[in-house]
Each structure stands twice: as C-alpha cells, then as structure tokens.
Short mmCIF file of C-alpha atoms in Angstrom, two decimals:
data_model
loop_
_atom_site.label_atom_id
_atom_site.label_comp_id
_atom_site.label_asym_id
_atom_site.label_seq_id
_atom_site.Cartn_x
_atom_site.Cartn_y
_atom_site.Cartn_z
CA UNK A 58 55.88 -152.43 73.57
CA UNK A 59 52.59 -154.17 74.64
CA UNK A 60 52.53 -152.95 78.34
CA UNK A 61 49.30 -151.63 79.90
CA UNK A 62 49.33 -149.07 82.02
CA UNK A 63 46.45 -148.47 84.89
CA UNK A 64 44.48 -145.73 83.60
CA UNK A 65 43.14 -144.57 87.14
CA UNK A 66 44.74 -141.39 88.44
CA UNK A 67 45.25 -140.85 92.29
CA UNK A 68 44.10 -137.56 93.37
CA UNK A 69 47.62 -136.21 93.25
CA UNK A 70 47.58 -136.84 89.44
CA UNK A 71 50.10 -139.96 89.09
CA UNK A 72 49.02 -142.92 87.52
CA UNK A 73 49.27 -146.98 88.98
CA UNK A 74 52.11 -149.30 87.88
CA UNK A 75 52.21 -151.14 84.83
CA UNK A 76 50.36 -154.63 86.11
CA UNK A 77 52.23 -157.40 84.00
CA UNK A 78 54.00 -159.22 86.28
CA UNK A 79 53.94 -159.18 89.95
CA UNK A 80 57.67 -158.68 90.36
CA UNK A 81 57.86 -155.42 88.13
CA UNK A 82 59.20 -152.69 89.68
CA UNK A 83 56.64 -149.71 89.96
CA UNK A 84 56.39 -147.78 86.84
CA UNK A 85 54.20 -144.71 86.32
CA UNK A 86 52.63 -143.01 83.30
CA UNK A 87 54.59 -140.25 83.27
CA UNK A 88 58.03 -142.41 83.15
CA UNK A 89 57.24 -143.60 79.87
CA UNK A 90 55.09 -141.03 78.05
CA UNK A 91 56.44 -139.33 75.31
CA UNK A 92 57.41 -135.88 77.16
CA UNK A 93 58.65 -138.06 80.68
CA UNK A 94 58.42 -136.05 84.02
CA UNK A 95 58.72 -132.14 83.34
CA UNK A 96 59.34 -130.78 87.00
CA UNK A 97 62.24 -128.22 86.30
CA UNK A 98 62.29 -127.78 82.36
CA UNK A 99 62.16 -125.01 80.57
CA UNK A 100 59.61 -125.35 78.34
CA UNK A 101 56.54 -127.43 79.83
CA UNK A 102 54.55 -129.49 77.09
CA UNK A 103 51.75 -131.13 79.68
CA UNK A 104 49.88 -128.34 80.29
CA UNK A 105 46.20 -128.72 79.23
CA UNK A 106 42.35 -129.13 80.88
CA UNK A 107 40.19 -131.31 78.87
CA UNK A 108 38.50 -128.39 78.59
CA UNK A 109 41.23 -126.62 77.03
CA UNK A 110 41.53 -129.91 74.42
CA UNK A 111 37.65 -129.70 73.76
CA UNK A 112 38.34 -126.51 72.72
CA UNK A 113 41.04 -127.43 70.61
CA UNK A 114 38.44 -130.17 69.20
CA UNK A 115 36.29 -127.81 68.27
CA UNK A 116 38.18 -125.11 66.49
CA UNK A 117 39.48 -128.07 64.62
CA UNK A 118 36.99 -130.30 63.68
CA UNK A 119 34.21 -127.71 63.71
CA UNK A 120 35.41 -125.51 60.72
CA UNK A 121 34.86 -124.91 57.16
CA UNK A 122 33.86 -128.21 57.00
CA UNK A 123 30.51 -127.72 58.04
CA UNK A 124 29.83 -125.39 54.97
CA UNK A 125 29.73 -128.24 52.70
CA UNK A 126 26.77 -130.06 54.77
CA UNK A 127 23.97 -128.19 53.31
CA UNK A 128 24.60 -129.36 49.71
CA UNK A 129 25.13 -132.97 50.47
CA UNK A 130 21.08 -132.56 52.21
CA UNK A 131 20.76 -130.84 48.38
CA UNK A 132 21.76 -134.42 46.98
CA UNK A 133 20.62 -137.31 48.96
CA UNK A 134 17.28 -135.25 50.72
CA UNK A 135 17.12 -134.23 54.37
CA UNK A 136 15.94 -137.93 56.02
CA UNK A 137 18.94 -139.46 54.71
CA UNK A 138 20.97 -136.84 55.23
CA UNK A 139 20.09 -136.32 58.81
CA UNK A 140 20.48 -139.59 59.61
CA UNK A 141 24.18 -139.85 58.46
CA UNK A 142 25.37 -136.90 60.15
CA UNK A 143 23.90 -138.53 63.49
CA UNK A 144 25.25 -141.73 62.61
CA UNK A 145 28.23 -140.43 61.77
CA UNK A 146 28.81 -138.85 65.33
CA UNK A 147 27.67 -141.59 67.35
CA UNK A 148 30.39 -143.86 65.00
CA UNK A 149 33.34 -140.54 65.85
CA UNK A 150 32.51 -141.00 69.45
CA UNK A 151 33.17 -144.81 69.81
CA UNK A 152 36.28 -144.72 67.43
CA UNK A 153 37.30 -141.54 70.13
CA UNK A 154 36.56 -143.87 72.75
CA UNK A 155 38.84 -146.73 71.23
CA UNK A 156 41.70 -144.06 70.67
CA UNK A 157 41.68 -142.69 73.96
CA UNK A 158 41.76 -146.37 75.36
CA UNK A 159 45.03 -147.17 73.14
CA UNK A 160 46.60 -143.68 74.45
CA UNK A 161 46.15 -144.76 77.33
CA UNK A 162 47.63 -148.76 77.38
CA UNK A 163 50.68 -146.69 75.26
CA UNK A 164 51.48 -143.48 76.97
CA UNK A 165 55.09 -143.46 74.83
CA UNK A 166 52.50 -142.62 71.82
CA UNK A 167 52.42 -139.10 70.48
CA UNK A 168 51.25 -139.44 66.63
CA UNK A 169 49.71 -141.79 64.50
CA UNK A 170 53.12 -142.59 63.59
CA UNK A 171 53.97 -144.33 66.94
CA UNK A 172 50.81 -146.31 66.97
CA UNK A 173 51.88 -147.35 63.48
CA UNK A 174 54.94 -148.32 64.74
CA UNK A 175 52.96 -150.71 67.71
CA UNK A 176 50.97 -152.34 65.16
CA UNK A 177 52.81 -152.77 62.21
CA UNK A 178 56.32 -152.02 63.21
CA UNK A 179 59.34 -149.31 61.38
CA UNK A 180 56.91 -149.75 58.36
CA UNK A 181 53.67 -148.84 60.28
CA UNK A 182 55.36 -145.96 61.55
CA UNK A 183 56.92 -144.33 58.23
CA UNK A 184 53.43 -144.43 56.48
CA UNK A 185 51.12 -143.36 59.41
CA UNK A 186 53.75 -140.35 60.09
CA UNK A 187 53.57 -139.71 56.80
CA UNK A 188 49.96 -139.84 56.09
CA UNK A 189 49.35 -137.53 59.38
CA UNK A 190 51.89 -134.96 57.78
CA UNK A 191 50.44 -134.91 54.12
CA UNK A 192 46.56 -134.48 55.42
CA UNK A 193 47.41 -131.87 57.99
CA UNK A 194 49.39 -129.88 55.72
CA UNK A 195 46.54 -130.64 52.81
CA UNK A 196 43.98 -129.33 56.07
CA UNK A 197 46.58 -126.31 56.19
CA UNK A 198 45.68 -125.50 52.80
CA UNK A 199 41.83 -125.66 52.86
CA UNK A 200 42.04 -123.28 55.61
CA UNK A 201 43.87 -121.00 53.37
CA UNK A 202 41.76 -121.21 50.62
CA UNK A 203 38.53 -120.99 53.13
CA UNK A 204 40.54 -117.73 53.92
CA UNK A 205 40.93 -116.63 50.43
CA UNK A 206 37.35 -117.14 49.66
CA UNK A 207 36.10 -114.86 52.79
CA UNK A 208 38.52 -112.34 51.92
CA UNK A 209 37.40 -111.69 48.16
CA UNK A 210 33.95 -111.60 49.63
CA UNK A 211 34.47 -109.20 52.31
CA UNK A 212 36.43 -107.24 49.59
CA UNK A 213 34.27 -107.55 46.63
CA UNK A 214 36.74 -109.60 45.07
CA UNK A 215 39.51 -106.54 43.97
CA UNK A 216 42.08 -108.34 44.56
CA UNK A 217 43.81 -111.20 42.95
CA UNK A 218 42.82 -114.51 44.88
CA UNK A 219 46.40 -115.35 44.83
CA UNK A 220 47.20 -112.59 46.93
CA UNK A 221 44.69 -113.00 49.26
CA UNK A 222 45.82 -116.57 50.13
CA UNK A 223 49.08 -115.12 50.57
CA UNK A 224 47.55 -112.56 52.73
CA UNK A 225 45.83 -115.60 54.95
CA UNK A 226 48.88 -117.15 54.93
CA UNK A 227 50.71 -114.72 56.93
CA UNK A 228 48.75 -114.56 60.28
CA UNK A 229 48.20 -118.57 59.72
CA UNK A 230 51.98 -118.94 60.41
CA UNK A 231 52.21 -116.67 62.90
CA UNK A 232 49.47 -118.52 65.21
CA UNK A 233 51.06 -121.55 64.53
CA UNK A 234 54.43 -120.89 66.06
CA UNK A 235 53.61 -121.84 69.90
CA UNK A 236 55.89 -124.88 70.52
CA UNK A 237 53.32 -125.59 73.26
CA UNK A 238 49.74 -125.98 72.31
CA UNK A 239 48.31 -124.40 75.46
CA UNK A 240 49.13 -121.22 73.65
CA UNK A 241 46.81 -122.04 70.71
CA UNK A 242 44.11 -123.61 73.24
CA UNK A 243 43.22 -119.88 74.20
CA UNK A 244 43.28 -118.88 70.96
CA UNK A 245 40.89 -121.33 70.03
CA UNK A 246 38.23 -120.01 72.22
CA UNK A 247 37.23 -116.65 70.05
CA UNK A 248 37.96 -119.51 67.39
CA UNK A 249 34.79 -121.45 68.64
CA UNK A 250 32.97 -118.80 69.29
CA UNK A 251 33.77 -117.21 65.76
CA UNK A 252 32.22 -120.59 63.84
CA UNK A 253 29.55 -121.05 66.31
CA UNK A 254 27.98 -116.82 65.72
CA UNK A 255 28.86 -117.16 61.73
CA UNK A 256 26.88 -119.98 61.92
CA UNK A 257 23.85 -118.97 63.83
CA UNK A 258 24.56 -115.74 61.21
CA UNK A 259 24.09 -117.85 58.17
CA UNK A 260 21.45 -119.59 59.29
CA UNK A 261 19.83 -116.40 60.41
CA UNK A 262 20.58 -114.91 56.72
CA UNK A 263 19.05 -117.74 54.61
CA UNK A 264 15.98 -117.25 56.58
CA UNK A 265 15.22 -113.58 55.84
CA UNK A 266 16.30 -114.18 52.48
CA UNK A 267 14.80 -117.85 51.22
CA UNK A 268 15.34 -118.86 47.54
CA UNK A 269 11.89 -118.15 45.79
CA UNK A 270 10.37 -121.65 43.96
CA UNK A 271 13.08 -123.75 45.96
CA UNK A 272 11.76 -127.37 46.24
CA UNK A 273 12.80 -129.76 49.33
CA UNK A 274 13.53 -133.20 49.22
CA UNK A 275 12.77 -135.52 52.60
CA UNK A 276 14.64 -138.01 50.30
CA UNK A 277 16.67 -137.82 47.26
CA UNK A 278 17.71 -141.02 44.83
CA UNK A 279 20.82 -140.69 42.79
CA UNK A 280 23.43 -142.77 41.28
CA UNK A 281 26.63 -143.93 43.55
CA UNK A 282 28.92 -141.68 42.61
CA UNK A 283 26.84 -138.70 42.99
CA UNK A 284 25.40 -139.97 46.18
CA UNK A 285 29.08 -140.93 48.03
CA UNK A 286 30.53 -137.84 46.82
CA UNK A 287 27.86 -135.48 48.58
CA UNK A 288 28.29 -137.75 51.74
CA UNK A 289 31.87 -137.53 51.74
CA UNK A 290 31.37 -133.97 53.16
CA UNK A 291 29.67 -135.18 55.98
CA UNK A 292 32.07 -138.28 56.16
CA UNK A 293 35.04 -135.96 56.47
CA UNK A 294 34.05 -133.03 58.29
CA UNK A 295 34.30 -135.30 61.62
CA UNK A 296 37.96 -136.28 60.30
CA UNK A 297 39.79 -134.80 62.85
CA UNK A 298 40.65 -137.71 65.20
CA UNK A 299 44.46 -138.23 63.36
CA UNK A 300 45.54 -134.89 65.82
CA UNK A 301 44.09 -136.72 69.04
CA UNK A 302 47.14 -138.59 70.01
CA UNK A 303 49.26 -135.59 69.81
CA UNK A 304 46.17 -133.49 71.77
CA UNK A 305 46.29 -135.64 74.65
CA UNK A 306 50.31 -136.44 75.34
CA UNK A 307 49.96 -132.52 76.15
CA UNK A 308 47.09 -133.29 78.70
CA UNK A 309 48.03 -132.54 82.28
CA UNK A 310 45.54 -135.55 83.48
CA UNK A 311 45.14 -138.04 79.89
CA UNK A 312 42.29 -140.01 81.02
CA UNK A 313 40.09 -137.18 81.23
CA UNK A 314 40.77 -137.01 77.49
CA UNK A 315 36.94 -138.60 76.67
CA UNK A 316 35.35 -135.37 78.43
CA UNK A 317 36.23 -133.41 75.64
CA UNK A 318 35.62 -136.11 73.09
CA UNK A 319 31.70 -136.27 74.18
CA UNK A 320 31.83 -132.66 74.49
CA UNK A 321 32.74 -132.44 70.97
CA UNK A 322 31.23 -134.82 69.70
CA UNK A 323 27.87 -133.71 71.03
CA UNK A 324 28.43 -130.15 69.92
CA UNK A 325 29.76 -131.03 66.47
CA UNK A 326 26.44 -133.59 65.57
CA UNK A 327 23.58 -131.46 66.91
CA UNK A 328 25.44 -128.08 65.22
CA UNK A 329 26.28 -129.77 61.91
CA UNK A 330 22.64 -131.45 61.65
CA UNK A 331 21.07 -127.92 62.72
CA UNK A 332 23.01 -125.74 60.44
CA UNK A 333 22.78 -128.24 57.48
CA UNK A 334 18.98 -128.55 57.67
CA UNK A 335 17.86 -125.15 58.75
CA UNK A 336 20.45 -123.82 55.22
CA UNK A 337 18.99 -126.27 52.96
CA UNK A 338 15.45 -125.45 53.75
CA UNK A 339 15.78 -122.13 53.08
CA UNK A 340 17.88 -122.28 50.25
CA UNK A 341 17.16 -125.72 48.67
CA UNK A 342 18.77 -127.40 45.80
CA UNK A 343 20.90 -124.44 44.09
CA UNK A 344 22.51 -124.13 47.76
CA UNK A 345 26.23 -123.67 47.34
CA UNK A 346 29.62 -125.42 49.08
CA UNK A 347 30.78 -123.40 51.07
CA UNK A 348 26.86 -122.30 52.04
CA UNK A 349 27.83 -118.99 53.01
CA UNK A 350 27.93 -118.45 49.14
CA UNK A 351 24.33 -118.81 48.82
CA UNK A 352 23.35 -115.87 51.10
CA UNK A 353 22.28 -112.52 50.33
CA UNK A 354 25.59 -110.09 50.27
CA UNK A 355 26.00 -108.37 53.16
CA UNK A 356 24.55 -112.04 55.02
CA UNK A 357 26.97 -113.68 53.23
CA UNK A 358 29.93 -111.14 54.38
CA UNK A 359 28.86 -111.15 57.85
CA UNK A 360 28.90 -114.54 58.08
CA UNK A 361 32.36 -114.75 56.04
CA UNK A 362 33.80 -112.06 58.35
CA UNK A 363 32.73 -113.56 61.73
CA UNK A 364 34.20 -117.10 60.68
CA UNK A 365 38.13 -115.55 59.75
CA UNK A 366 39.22 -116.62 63.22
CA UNK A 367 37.94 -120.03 62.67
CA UNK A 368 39.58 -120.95 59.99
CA UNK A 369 42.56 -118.67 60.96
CA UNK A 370 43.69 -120.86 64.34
CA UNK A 371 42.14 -124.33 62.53
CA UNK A 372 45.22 -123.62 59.75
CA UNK A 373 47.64 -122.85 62.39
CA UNK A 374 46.57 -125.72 64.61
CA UNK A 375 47.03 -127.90 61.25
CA UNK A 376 50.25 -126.47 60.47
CA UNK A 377 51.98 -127.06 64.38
CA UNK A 378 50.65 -130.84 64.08
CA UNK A 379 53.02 -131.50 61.08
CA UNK A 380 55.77 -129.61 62.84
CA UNK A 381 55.48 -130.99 66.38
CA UNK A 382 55.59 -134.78 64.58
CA UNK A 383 58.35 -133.96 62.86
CA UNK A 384 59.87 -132.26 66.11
CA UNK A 385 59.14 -134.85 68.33
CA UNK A 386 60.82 -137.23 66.70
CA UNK A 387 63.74 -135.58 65.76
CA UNK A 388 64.39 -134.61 69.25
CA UNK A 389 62.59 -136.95 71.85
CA UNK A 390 64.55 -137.70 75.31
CA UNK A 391 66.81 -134.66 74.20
CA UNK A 392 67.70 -131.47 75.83
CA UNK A 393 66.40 -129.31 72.70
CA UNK A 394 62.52 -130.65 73.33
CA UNK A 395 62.72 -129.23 76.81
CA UNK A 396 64.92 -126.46 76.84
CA UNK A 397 65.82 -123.17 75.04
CA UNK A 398 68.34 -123.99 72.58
CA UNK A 399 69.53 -122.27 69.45
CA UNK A 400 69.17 -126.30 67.91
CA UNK A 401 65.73 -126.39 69.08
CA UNK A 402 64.34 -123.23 68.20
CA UNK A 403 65.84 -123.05 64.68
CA UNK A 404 64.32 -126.70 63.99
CA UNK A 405 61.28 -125.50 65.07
CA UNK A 406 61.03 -122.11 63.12
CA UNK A 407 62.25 -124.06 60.35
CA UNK A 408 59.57 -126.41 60.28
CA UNK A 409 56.71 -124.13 60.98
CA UNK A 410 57.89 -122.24 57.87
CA UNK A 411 58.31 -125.43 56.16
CA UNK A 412 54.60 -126.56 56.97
CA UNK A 413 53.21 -123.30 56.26
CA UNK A 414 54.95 -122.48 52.80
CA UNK A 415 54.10 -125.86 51.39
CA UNK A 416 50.47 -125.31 52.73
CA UNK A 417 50.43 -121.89 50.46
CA UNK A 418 52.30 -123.62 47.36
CA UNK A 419 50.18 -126.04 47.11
CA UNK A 420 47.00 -124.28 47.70
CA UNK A 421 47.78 -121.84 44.75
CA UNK A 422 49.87 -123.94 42.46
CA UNK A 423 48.09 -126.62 41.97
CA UNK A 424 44.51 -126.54 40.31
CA UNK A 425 43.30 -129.81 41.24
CA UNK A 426 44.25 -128.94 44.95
CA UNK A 427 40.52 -129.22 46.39
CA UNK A 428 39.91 -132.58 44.83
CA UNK A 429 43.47 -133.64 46.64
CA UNK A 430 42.49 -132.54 49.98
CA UNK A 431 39.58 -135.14 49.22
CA UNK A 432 41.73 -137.74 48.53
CA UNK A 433 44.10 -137.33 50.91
CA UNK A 434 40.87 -137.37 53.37
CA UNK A 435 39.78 -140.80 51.89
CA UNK A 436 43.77 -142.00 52.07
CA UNK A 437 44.48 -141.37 55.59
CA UNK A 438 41.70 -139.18 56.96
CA UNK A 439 39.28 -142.34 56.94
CA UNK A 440 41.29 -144.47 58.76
CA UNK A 441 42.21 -142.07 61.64
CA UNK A 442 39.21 -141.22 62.06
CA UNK A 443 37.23 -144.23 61.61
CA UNK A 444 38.56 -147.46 60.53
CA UNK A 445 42.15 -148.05 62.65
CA UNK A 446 40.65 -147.26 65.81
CA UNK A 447 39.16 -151.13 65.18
CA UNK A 448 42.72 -152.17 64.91
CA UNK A 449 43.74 -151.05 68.57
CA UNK A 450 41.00 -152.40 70.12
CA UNK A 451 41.91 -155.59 68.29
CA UNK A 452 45.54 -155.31 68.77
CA UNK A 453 45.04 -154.82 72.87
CA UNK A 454 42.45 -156.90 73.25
CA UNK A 455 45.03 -159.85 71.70
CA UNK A 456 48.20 -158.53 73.75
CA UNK A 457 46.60 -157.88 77.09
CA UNK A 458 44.30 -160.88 77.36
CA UNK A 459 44.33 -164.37 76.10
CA UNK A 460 45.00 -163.83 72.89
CA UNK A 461 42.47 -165.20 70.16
CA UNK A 462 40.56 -166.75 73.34
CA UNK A 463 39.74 -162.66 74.28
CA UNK A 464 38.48 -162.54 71.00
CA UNK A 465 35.87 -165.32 71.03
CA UNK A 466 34.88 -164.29 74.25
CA UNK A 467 34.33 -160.87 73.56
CA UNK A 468 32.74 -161.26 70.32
CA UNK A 469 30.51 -158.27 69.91
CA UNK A 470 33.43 -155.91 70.27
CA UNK A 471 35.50 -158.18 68.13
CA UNK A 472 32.59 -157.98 65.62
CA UNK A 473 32.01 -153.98 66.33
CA UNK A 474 36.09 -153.73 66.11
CA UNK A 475 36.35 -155.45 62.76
CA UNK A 476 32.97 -153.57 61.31
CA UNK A 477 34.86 -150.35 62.28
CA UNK A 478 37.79 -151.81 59.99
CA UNK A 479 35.92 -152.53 57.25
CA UNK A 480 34.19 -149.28 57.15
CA UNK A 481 37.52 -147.56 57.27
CA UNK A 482 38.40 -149.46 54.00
CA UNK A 483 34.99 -148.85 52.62
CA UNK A 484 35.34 -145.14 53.01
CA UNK A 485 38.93 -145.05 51.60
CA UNK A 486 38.61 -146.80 48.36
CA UNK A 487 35.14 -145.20 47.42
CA UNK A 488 36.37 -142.12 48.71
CA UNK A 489 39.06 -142.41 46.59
CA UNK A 490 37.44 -143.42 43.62
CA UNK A 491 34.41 -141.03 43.39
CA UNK A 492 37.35 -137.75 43.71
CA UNK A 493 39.84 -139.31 41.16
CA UNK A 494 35.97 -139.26 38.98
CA UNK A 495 35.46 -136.08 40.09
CA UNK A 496 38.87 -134.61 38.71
CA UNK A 497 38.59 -136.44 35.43
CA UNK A 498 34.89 -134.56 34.79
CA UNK A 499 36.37 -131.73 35.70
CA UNK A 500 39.01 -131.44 33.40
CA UNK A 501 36.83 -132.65 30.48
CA UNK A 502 34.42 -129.92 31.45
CA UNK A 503 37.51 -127.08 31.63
CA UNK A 504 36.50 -126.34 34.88
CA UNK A 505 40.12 -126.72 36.28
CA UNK A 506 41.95 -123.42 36.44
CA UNK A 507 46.04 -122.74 35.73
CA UNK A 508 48.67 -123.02 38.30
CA UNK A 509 49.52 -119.91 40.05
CA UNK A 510 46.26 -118.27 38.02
CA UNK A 511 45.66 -114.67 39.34
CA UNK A 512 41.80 -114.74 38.72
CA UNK A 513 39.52 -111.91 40.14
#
C-alpha cells in the first residue's frame, strides 16, 4: 500500500522500479495503476496530453463559478477581495502540487475514494467515494440550473423554468456518455473558449452600460457571517481538485500532470480577479450572482448565450466523474472496463442516466437545492480541494522516510502540511454553518420556492 514509485519517465514513456528494497523485482507504473498496461484492448482509457487535462481543468473549474465573484468584491470591497482570490490560487496550486505528488507515490489511485482507502482504510474509502459522488452530482445540478437561467434569458423567460432545466438536461447527458474522457477533452476546448468570450462579453457590457450613482468600496467591514458567506464564492469556485485523481490515471505521461495544474491555475486567478474587479466597478454594490444578471439585456443575453457550452460540457464532465467512480470500481482488473461487452456498456448507460436524472431531480425538486450545493462544497469540496492534500504529504512523508524523524526534520512542510489541514477544517465547518444560516433566513423571509414549482 505505501510503495513509492520513481516519478521520472524514460523517453520511451515507462516509469523506474518501485525503490524499497534492493531485491524487488522491477516493477513499473503502469503494472500497478488503476487501468494496468492497455496494448491490445478495446477501449483505451490512457489517452490524454496535459494539455488535453488543462483543458479539462478549465472547462471545469472555470465555469459558472466565476459569476458569483463580483458580488463577494460587493461585500468585503475590492482590496480584500483581490487579495483572496490571489491567495486563494497560489494556496490551489500547492494543494495541486501535493495531489499530483500522492498520484504519483500511488499510481493504483483513481478517486478520492482510493486515497481514502490509503489513509484511513475500507472506512476512508466509503466516505471519500461517497463525498466525490454527492458534490459532483450536486456540481451536475448547478450546471443545470446555470443552464436554466441562460435559457429563460435568451428566451425572455416564456417558458416554465422547469422545462428549461429539463431542456439542459438533455444535451448534458448526452456529452457525458464518452466512457473515455479524451472524448470530452475536445469538447472542452469551444467549452473554454465559450467562458473565456462570455466573459470578456460581460465585462465589455458592464462597461458601456455602468450603474449610475454606484459607489465602490477599496474595503468593506461586515459581520462574519456576511463576510464568509460572500468569500465562500471565491473559496469554492477553485473547488475542482476532487476530479484530479481521476483526470490524471487517464494521462498518457502522469507526471506531466502539474503542467496543466500551473496552466490552470494561472489562467483561473488572473481571469477570476480581472472579471470580478472590472464587473464590480462598473456595476457596484446592487451587482447580481450570477453577474451576467446585472447587464443591460441584449449584454446580458450575449453573454448568457456565448457561455451555454461552458456550462453544457462542465455538467457532463460532472456527471461521467460520478459514473466512472462508480464504474471503476465495480469493474477494475475485469474484461468489461476494457472491452465491449453488453455487461459493460449497460452498467455504464445505466449510470450515466443514473447521474444525470438525479442531477435534474434534485435541481428542480428541491427548493433549498442552491444552498445544498454550498454545503456539500463546505462538506467535501473543502477538503479536496484544500485541506486533505496536507494529509498526503503527511501520510508519505511518514511512510517513505523515517517516520516522525522526517517530520522534525522537515518542519516547514510539516508546519505548511498541517496549516493546509487546518484550513480545510476551517473552511468546512464555517462553510457549513454560514449556508445552514443562510437557509434558515431564507425560509423566514419566504424566499424559498415549492418543489417542482413551474414559475415563469
């Protein structure tokens, strides 16, 4: 279980043997990873460039997310604001780092689930699978609704909303059939490109059309809860690290996996920090979430319009993670994961479906479902993304070297490994609390709708 694998690669692509003892016999990466050696299957998982992945990345983490920024800047002022998305990028890229590192000592890992599994045994496993299946199917459903909200616009809002989630929903399954995710990687480029022009749109549309009398804050005070639930927009739109795992066992060369995490990274900070300032200056306070809301009309359904395949392939890509856990596990080392089989592609379809539908349920039968993507964020999302990666740095560290000993004599990175722990916590419980507020105002407001309501 603890073995550590030579992350070099030779020029041919194969990796060096696991160093442990000097007697073992030679054992390369691509004995023990999750998908084995693939020379003669059927279907082919390891497939991808980083490039391809940093795409992936992107259409992920780079999504409707971002609309939310400008109103947190509303809350807590631009300085502050500015400075935590920055922050907040720099901290993504060194928990990236520390995942790509674990990947790497554990090739046999494919989800958060089998990491759970290495650090905290068949209990570690259940509830990091778990977790990784409720958020992405949760992230499924704030496509949809993302979806539903630039299809009423675009349509003047004749429809029921109901049916245009359902009308989302559709095309969202369909992408997110592929059982190989080099088949949503080029799908994901007009997906990056898509969120990249509606945002340079937007942008482009609160500046021709500024809010008259707005007033900007460099710096904002406000109470706790008002404060940590702006920044949990920020917090969360970088939460996209709990698909990385399953990313980069479909890498044709793994250790070129932190290309596209800098890559990302750097677009994601300096495009989120751009939009959210240049929106909030020239909308100010009243500045809606989603912020294409706040623009003029036919701004406003350009920008809508361009974004579609955004958060079209970021649902699908959602949806497929839940599946391929679930499929992976079922079927790992069998003939059905590699081959065509009438097993294998039924389980598949099945689950796809399964993800999807549950997605759309959820997203239209339950009122409170925004403020449950939140905490589902806070739950898992803030430990994928921020606070376990501490735990695998701590874990290897301890296995690999002298134990406590590596500790001590390491100890910035034991202290910068623990921090990252405690910040994961941090973020989870007040996460957690200031959305479990958030619903209770809500409801004594009335502001929480019906299930299955067919409002216009």
């Amino acid at each position: 279980m603890h073995e550590k694998y030579d992350s070099n690669l030779e020029r041919d692509g194969s990796y060096g043997k696991a160093p442990h003892s000097e007697d073992a016999a030679p054992t390369t990466y691509h004995d023990v990873d999750v998908f084995g050696r693939e020379e003669g299957h059927q279907i082919v998982y390891k497939t991808l460039s980083w490039q391809l992945v940093c795409v992936l990345m992107i259409a992920e983490i780079v999504s409707n997310g971002m609309l939310s920024l400008p109103s947190s800047l509303a809350v807590v002022g631009i300085v502050p604001g500015l400075i935590l998305i920055v922050f907040l990028g720099v901290f993504a890229t060194y928990t990236s780092y520390l995942l790509v590192q674990f990947k790497l000592r554990h090739p046999e890992v494919h989800s958060m689930g089998d990491a759970g599994y290495i650090l905290f045994g068949p209990f570690g496993r259940e509830l990091l699978a778990f977790g990784t299946i409720v958020f992405a199917v949760f992230a499924t459903g704030g496509q949809l609704l993302a979806g539903q909200i630039a299809l009423s616009v675009l349509s003047g809002g004749k429809l029921c909303l109901m049916l245009y989630t359902g009308i989302f929903a559709i095309p969202t399954l369909l992408f997110s059939f592929p059982r190989t995710l080099d088949k949503l990687s080029w799908m994901s480029i007009p997906s990056v490109l898509s969120i990249l022009v509606a945002g340079v749109v937007g942008m482009i549309g609160a500046g021709l059309y500024p809010v008259a009398g707005r007033e900007i804050s460099i710096a904002r005070s406000s109470t706790f809860y008002d404060a940590f639930f702006s920044i949990t927009n920020p917090v969360f739109a970088y939460a996209g690290h709990f698909l990385f795992f399953i990313l980069i066992s479909e890498m044709k060369r793994p250790q070129d996996a932190m290309k596209a995490a800098y890559v990302l990274q750097g677009f994601a900070t300096t495009f989120y920090a751009v939009f959210a300032v240049v929106v909030y200056v020239y909308i100010g306070p009243t500045v809606a979430s989603p912020a294409f809301s706040s623009l003029e009309s036919k701004w406003a359904k350009a920008a809508y319009g361009i974004a579609i395949p955004n958060f079209l392939i970021a649902g699908s890509l959602y949806a497929h993670t839940a599946a391929k856990l679930i499929f992976i596990r079922m079927f790992r080392h069998s003939s059905h994961l590699h081959s065509h089989t009438l097993t294998g592609w039924s389980t598949w379809t099945f689950l796809i479906v399964l993800m999807n539908c549950s997605a759309f349920v959820l997203a239209v039968a339950v009122p409170i479902f925004s403020y449950l993507i939140g905490i589902a964020a806070s739950l898992f999302a803030a430990w994928y993304t921020y606070g376990i990666a501490g735990a695998f740095w701590l874990h290897d560290s301890y296995h690999d070297g002298d134990g406590v000993r590596t500790w001590k004599r390491k100890w910035p990175q034991t202290v910068l490994a623990v921090l990252t722990f405690l910040a994961g916590a941090f973020i989870c419980v007040a996460g957690t609390y200031v959305t479990v507020r958030a619903i209770s105002i809500a409801y004594r407001d009335g502001t929480i709708g019906r299930p299955f309501a067919c409002k216009v």
